[in-house]
Short mmCIF file of C-alpha atoms in Angstrom, two decimals:
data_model
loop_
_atom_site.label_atom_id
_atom_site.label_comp_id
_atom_site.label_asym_id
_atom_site.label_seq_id
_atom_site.Cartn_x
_atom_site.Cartn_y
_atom_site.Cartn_z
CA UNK A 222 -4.03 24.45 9.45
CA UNK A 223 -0.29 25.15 9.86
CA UNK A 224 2.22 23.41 7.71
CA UNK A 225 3.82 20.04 8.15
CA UNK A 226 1.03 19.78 11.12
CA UNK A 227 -0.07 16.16 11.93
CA UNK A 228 -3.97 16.12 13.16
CA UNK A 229 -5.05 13.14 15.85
CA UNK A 230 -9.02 12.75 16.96
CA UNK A 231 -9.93 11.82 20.10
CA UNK A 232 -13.44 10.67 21.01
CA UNK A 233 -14.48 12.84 23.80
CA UNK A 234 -17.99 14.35 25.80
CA UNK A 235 -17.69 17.13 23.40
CA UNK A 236 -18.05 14.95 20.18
CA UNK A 237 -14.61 14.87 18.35
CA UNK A 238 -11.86 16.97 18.87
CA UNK A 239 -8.34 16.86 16.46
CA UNK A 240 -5.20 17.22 18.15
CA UNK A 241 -2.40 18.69 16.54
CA UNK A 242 1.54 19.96 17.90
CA UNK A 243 -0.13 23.36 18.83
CA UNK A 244 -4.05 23.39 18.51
CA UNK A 245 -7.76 21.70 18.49
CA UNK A 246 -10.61 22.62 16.54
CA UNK A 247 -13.84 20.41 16.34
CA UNK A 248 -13.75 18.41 12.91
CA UNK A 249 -16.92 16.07 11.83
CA UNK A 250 -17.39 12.72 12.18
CA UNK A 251 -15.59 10.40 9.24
CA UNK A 252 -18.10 8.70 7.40
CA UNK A 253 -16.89 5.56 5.45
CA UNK A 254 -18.66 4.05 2.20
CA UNK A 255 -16.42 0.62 0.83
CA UNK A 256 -17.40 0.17 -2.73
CA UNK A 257 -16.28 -3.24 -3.83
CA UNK A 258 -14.07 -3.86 -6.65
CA UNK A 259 -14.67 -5.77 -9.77
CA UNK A 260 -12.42 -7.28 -12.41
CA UNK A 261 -9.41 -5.41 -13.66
CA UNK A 262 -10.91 -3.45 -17.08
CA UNK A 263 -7.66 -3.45 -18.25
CA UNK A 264 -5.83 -0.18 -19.80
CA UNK A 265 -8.22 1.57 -22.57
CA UNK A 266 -6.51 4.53 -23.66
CA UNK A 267 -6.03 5.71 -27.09
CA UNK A 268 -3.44 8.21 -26.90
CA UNK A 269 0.23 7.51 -26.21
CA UNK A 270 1.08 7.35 -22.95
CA UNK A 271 4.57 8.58 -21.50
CA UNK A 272 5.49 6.49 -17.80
CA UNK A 273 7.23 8.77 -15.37
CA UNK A 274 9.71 7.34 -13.09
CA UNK A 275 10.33 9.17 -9.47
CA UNK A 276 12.94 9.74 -7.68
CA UNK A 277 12.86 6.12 -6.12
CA UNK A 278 12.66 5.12 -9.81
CA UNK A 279 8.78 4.24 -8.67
CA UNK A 280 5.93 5.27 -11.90
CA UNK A 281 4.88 8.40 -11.05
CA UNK A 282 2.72 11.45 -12.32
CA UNK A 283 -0.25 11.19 -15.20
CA UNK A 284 0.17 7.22 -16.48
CA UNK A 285 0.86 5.65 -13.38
CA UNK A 286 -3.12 4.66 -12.19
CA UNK A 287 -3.26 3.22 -16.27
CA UNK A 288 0.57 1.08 -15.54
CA UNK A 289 -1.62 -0.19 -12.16
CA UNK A 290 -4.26 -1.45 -14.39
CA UNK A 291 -1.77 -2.77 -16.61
CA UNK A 292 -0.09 -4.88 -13.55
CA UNK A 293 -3.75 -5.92 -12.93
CA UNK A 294 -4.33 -6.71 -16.57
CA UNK A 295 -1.08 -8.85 -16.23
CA UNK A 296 -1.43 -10.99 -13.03
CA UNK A 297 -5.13 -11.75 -14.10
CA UNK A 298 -3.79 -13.93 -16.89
CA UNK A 299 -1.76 -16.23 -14.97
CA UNK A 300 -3.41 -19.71 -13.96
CA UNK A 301 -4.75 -19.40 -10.26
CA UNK A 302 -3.41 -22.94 -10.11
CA UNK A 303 -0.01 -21.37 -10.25
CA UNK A 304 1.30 -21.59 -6.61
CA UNK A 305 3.47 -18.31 -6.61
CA UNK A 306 4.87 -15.81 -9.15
CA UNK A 307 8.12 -17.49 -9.42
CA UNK A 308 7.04 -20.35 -10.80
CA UNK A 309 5.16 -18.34 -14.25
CA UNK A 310 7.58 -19.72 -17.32
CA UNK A 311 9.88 -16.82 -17.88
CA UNK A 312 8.92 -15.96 -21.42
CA UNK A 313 5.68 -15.08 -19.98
CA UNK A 314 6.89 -13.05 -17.57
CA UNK A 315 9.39 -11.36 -19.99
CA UNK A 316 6.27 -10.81 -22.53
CA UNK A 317 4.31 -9.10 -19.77
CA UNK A 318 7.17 -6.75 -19.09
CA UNK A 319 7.94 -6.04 -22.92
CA UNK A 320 4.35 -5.37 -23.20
CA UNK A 321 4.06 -2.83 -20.70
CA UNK A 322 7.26 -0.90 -22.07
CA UNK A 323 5.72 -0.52 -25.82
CA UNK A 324 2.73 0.48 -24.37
CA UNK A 325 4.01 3.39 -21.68
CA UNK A 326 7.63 3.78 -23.66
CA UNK A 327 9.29 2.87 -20.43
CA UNK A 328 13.69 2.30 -21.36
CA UNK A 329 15.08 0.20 -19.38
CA UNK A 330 17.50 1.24 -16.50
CA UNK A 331 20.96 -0.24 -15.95
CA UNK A 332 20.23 -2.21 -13.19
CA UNK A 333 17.07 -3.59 -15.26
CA UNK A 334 15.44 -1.85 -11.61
CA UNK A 335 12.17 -0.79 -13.32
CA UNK A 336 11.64 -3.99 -15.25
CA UNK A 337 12.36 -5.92 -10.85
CA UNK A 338 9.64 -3.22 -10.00
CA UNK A 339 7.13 -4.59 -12.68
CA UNK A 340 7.74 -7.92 -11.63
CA UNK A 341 7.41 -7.31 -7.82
CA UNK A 342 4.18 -5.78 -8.20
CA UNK A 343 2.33 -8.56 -10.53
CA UNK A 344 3.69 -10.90 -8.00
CA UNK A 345 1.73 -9.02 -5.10
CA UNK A 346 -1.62 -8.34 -7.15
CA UNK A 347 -1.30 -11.86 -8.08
CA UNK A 348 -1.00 -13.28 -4.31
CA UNK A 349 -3.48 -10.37 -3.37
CA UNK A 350 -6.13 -11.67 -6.00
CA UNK A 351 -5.72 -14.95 -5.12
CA UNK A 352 -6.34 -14.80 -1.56
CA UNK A 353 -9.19 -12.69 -2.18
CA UNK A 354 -11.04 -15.79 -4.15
CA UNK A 355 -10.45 -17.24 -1.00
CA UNK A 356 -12.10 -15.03 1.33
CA UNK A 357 -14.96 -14.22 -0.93
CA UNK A 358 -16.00 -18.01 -2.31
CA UNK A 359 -14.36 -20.54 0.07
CA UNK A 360 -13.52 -18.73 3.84
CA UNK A 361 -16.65 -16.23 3.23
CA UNK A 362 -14.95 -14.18 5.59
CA UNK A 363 -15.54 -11.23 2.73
CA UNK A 364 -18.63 -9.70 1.63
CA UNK A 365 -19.06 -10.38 -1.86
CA UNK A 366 -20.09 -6.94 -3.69
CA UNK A 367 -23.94 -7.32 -4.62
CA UNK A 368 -23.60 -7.59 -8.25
CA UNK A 369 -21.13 -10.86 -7.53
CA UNK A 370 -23.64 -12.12 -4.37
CA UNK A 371 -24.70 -15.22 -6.53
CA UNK A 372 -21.99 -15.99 -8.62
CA UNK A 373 -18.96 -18.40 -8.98
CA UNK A 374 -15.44 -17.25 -9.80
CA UNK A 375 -16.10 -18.30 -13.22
CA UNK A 376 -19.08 -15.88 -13.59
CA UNK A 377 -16.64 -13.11 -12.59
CA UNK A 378 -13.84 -13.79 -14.33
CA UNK A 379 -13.15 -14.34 -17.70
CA UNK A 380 -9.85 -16.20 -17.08
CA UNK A 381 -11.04 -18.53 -14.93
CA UNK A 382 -12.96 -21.93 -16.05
CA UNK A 383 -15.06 -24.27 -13.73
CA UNK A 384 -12.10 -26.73 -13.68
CA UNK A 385 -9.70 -23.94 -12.44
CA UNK A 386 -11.78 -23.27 -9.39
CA UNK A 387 -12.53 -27.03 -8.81
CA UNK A 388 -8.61 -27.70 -8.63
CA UNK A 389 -8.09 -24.27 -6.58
CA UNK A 390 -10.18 -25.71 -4.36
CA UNK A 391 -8.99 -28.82 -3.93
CA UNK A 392 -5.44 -27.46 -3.51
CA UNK A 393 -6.67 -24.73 -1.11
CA UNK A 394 -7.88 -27.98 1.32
CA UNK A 395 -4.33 -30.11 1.26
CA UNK A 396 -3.18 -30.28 4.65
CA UNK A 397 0.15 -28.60 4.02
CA UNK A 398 -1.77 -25.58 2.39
CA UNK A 399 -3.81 -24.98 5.46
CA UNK A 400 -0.77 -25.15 7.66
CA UNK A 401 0.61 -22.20 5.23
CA UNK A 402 -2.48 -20.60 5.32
CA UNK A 403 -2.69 -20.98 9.31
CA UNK A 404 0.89 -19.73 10.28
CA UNK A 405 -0.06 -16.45 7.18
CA UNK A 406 -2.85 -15.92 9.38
CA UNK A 407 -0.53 -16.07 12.46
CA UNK A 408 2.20 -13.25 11.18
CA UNK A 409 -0.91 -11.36 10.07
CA UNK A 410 -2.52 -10.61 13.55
CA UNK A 411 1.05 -9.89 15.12
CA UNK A 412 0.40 -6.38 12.89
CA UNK A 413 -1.76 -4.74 15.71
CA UNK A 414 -2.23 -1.17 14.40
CA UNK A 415 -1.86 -1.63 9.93
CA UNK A 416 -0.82 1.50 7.48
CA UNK A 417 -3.21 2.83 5.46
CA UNK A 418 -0.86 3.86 2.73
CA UNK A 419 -2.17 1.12 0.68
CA UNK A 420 -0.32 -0.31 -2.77
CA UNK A 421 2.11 2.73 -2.76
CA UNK A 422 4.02 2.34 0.75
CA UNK A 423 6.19 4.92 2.59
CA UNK A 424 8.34 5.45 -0.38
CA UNK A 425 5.66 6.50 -2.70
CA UNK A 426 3.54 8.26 -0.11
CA UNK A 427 6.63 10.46 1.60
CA UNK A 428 5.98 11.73 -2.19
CA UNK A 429 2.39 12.65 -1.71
CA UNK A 430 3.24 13.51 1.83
CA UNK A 431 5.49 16.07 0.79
CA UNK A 432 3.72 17.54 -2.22
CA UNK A 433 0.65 18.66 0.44
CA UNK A 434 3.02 20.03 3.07
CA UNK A 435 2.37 17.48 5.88
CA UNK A 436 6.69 16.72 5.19
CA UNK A 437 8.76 19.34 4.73
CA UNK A 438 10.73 19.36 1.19
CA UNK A 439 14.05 17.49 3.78
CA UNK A 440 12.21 14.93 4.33
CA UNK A 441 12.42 13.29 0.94
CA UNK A 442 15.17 10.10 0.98
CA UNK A 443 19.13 11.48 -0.19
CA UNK A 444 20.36 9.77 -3.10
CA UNK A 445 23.21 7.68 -3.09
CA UNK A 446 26.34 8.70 -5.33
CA UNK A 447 29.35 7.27 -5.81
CA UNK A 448 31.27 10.05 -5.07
CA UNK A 449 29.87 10.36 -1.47
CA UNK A 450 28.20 6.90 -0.35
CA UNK A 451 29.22 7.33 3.36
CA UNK A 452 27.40 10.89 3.56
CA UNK A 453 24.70 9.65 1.70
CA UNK A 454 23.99 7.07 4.69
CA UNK A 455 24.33 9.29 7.64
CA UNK A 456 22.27 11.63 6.13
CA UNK A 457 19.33 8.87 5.54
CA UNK A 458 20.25 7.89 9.34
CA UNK A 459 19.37 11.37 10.33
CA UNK A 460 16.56 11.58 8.31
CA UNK A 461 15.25 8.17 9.52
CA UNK A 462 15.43 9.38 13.35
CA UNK A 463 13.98 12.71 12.33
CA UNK A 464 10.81 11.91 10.27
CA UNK A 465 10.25 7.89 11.66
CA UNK A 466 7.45 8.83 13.83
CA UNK A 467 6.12 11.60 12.02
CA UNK A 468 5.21 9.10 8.78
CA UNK A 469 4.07 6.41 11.28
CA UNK A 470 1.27 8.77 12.39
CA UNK A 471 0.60 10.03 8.11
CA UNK A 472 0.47 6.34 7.44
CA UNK A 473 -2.22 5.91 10.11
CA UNK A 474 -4.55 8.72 8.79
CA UNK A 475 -7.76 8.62 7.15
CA UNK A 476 -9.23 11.38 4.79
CA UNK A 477 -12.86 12.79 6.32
CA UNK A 478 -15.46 13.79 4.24
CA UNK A 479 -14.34 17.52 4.37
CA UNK A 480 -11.04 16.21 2.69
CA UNK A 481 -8.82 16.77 5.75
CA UNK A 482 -6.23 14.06 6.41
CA UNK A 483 -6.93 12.81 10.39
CA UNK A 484 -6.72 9.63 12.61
CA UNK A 485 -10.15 7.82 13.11
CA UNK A 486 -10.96 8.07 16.71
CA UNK A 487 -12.25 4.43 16.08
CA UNK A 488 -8.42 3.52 16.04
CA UNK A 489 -8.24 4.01 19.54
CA UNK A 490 -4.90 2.71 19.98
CA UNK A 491 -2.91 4.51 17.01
CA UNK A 492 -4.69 7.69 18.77
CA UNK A 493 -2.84 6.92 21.93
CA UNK A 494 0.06 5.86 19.95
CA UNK A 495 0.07 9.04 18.03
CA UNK A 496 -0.85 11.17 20.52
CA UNK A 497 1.78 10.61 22.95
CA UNK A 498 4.37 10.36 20.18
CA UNK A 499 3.33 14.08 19.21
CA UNK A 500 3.79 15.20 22.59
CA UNK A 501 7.07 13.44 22.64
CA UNK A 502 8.43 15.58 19.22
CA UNK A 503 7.33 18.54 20.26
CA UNK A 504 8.82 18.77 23.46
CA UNK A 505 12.30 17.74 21.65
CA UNK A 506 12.04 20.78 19.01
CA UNK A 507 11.37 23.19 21.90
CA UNK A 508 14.87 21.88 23.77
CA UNK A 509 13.36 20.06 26.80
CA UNK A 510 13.60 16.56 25.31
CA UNK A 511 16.42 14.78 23.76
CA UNK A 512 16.59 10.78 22.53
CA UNK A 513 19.52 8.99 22.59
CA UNK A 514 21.00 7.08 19.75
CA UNK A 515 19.07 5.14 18.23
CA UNK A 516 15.95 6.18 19.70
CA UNK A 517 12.46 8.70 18.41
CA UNK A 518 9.62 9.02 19.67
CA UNK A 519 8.07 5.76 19.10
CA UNK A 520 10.91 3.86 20.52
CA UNK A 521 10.38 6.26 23.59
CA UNK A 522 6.84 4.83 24.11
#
C-alpha cells in the first residue's frame, strides 16, 4: 500500500473490494469479537513510571494505558449518587490529581493544563460509567458480559453498596431525570455516522495517524508562539482545509483481522461518504478541482 493512502470497502458481486486514491485489491471480510469489560484493576506496577506529555500536552508514549487506569481507578471512587463531576468536594478532586503526579512524576505546567486534562477525563469515565449501570441493570439495552449475567451492581463493584444502587435508581426514575435522559438520547441520534477514534479523539489519533504514514509528518497541528500568533492561525486554517476530510475518513476506519486499517462495508453510508470525498481530493491534487473558501471535500458533498 502507498503512503498516506486512505482504503474504503465496498460490498460488491465480487465479495469486497477496498478503494483507495489510485487502486483496489480484494481484502477479507472484517470479523468482529466485543469482549466486555470488567471493573477498572487499577494501576499495579512496581517500577517507577515516567508520564510523557505530547505535543498537545496529551500523556503519551509507555505510561499512558497505566495513567488511563489510573483515571479509571479515580472516577470509580466517587459516589454514583453524585450527579456530575463538578459537584465532587474539591479536596477530593485535588487528592486524585496529587495522587496521580507522585505516582507518574508528572510537574505541573503553567497553565495548571495537565492537571484541567486529568480532571476532564475522570469527569467523562465518570459520566461514561455511570450511564453504563444504566444500560446494563435498569434500560437492559446492553448485554451484560457472561461472568456479570446474574449479578447486581453491588456484586461487580466494590464501591458500590445495595443502598447506592437503590437511591441510583430511584433518582434515575424522577421525572426531570428522564426528561435529561430523553433530550441526551435526542442529541445522540442526530450523530448519524460516529468516529471510531475512541477515548483519544482527533488530537491524539492525528498522532497515531501520522506515526503509520496514513498523515504525512504536515499534518500534525502548528504551535502557537508568541512571537508569531497570527501565522500560527493561518497555518492551522490551511491545515484544517487540507487534512479535514482526510481524518474524517481515518476516524471512520476499522482494523481487519489482517491488521489493515479499512472502512466496514457494513457502514454503508460513511462508504458513500468517503468514497465520494476521495474522489473529490484527488481530482483537486491533480489540478481539475478547486474549493472555494471555506469549503473541502466534505462540505462539497
Amino acid at each position: 500500500m502507498n503512503e498516506n493512502q486512505i482504503v474504503v470497502r465496498h460490498e460488491s458481486e465480487g465479495g469486497k473490494t477496498p478503494t483507495t486514491g489510485d487502486e483496489s485489491q480484494d481484502v477479507s471480510t472484517i470479523t468482529k469479537t466485543i469482549k466486555g469489560r470488567g471493573p477498572s484493576k487499577g494501576v499495579k506496577v512496581a517500577k517507577p513510571m515516567f508520564l510523557e506529555y505530547n505535543v498537545y500536552n496529551v500523556p503519551d508514549g509507555q505510561w499512558s494505558h497505566e495513567y488511563g487506569k489510573q483515571v479509571g481507578s479515580c472516577a470509580t471512587r466517587i459516589n454514583i449518587n453524585v450527579p456530575l463531576y463538578p459537584k465532587v468536594d474539591e479536596q477530593t478532586k485535588k487528592g486524585f490529581w496529587e495522587e496521580t503526579k507522585l505516582m507518574f512524576h508528572i510537574t505541573d505546567d503553567s497553565n495548571h493544563s495537565r492537571e484541567k486534562y486529568f480532571h476532564s477525563c475522570v469527569a467523562k469515565r465518570f459520566s461514561c460509567f455511570k450511564s453504563k449501570l444504566v444500560r446494563r441493570w435498569i434500560t437492559m439495552k446492553e448485554k451484560k458480559p457472561k461472568n456479570q449475567t446474574n449479578k447486581m451492581p453491588w456484586d461487580v463493584y466494590n464501591h458500590i453498596t445495595e443502598d447506592d444502587w437503590k437511591t441510583f435508581v430511584k433518582h434515575y426514575f424522577l421525572p426531570e431525570s428522564l426528561l435529561r435522559s430523553e433530550k441526551a438520547r435526542k442529541s445522540a441520534s442526530c450523530n448519524k455516522n460516529p468516529h471510531r477514534t475512541g477515548q483519544k479523539g482527533y488530537n491524539r489519533k492525528r498522532l497515531d495517524w501520522i506515526k503509520d504514514g496514513r498523515l504525512p509528518p504536515d499534518a500534525a497541528l502548528p504551535i502557537s508562539s508568541s512571537s508569531s500568533v497570527n501565522s500560527s492561525v493561518t497555518s492551522n486554517v490551511n491545515r484544517v482545509r487540507k487534512y479535514r476530510s482526510k481524518e474524517w475518513i481515518l476516524a471512520h476506519q476499522v482494523q481487519n483481522k489482517e491488521g489493515k486499517w479499512e472502512i466496514d462495508p457494513n457502514d454503508t453510508e460513511v462508504v458513500e461518504i468517503a468514497t465520494k470525498a476521495l474522489e473529490y481530493i484527488a481530482e483537486e491534487e491533480k489540478g481539475n478541482l478547486s474549493f472555494e473558501q471555506g469549503e473541502d471535500a466534505l462540505v462539497r458533498l
